[in-house]
Structures are given as C-alpha cells and as structure tokens.
C-alpha cells in the first residue's frame, strides 16, 4: 500500500475522544462495498485510509492520492 496523507486529527469529531485507530485497505471487494467506483486501477479497487474511534465507533474513510487524482475527470462522479 502507498503512503496516504489525510488530515491529521487526534480528536474524534463526533465524541471528542482521543482513542483513534487507523489502517489502510481497499475501497471495495468483488462482492460488496464499492465506495469509490471508477477511481481504482484495472482489477484493483481504490485505496483508502480508514480511521475508527474506539470510544464511539465513528468510522471515517479517506481516499488515497491516486484515487483523488482521478476524481475530477471521472465520468462516474459529478461535482455538487
Ligand atoms: Zn468518537
């Protein structure tokens, strides 16, 4: 997995707790949870960093830079 650079927040935005954990993963599987359609590579789902608050359970996902680089030009995504 490549290095990810999401914002560094040491406090949970939901409960104010400080028990945050993180890992990296893929934004989908062949069977479920395709979070970033069109932003991965051929046969590879986009990479995300996942952060979880151990106090309240809030889960946050951050798209990897490679996925963000494709976002503005992807036909699957429209700006709000
Ligand atoms: Zn929390």
GROMACS .gro file of C-alpha atoms in nm, residues 10-65:
model
   56
   10UNK     CA    1  -0.617   1.347   1.703
   11UNK     CA    2  -0.968   1.418   1.832
   12UNK     CA    3  -1.285   1.241   1.720
   13UNK     CA    4  -1.518   1.495   1.553
   14UNK     CA    5  -1.822   1.307   1.689
   15UNK     CA    6  -1.749   1.248   2.060
   16UNK     CA    7  -1.426   1.440   2.125
   17UNK     CA    8  -1.246   1.120   2.225
   18UNK     CA    9  -0.876   1.060   2.164
   19UNK     CA   10  -0.877   0.682   2.105
   20UNK     CA   11  -0.840   0.686   1.727
   21UNK     CA   12  -0.700   0.397   1.524
   22UNK     CA   13  -0.616   0.375   1.156
   23UNK     CA   14  -0.533   0.124   0.887
   24UNK     CA   15  -0.533   0.111   0.507
   25UNK     CA   16  -0.748  -0.100   0.283
   26UNK     CA   17  -0.924  -0.120  -0.050
   27UNK     CA   18  -1.247   0.066  -0.122
   28UNK     CA   19  -1.436  -0.249  -0.216
   29UNK     CA   20  -1.432  -0.619  -0.281
   30UNK     CA   21  -1.560  -0.819  -0.579
   31UNK     CA   22  -1.880  -0.873  -0.377
   32UNK     CA   23  -1.958  -0.557  -0.178
   33UNK     CA   24  -1.871  -0.211  -0.052
   34UNK     CA   25  -1.757  -0.039  -0.369
   35UNK     CA   26  -1.704   0.307  -0.217
   36UNK     CA   27  -1.503   0.476  -0.492
   37UNK     CA   28  -1.630   0.346  -0.827
   38UNK     CA   29  -1.415   0.440  -1.123
   39UNK     CA   30  -1.122   0.561  -0.912
   40UNK     CA   31  -0.916   0.244  -0.886
   41UNK     CA   32  -0.695   0.078  -1.145
   42UNK     CA   33  -0.756  -0.215  -1.377
   43UNK     CA   34  -0.863  -0.504  -1.150
   44UNK     CA   35  -0.773  -0.304  -0.837
   45UNK     CA   36  -1.009  -0.109  -0.616
   46UNK     CA   37  -0.906   0.236  -0.495
   47UNK     CA   38  -0.704   0.252  -0.176
   48UNK     CA   39  -0.842   0.422   0.134
   49UNK     CA   40  -0.723   0.503   0.481
   50UNK     CA   41  -0.974   0.402   0.747
   51UNK     CA   42  -0.994   0.566   1.088
   52UNK     CA   43  -1.210   0.440   1.374
   53UNK     CA   44  -1.286   0.599   1.709
   54UNK     CA   45  -1.260   0.335   1.982
   55UNK     CA   46  -1.488   0.543   2.208
   56UNK     CA   47  -1.797   0.599   1.989
   57UNK     CA   48  -1.731   0.383   1.682
   58UNK     CA   49  -1.730   0.662   1.425
   59UNK     CA   50  -1.566   0.537   1.103
   60UNK     CA   51  -1.408   0.775   0.851
   61UNK     CA   52  -1.261   0.695   0.510
   62UNK     CA   53  -1.003   0.899   0.318
   63UNK     CA   54  -0.938   0.832  -0.050
   64UNK     CA   55  -0.574   0.776  -0.143
   65UNK     CA   56  -0.397   1.039  -0.356
   0.00000   0.00000   0.00000
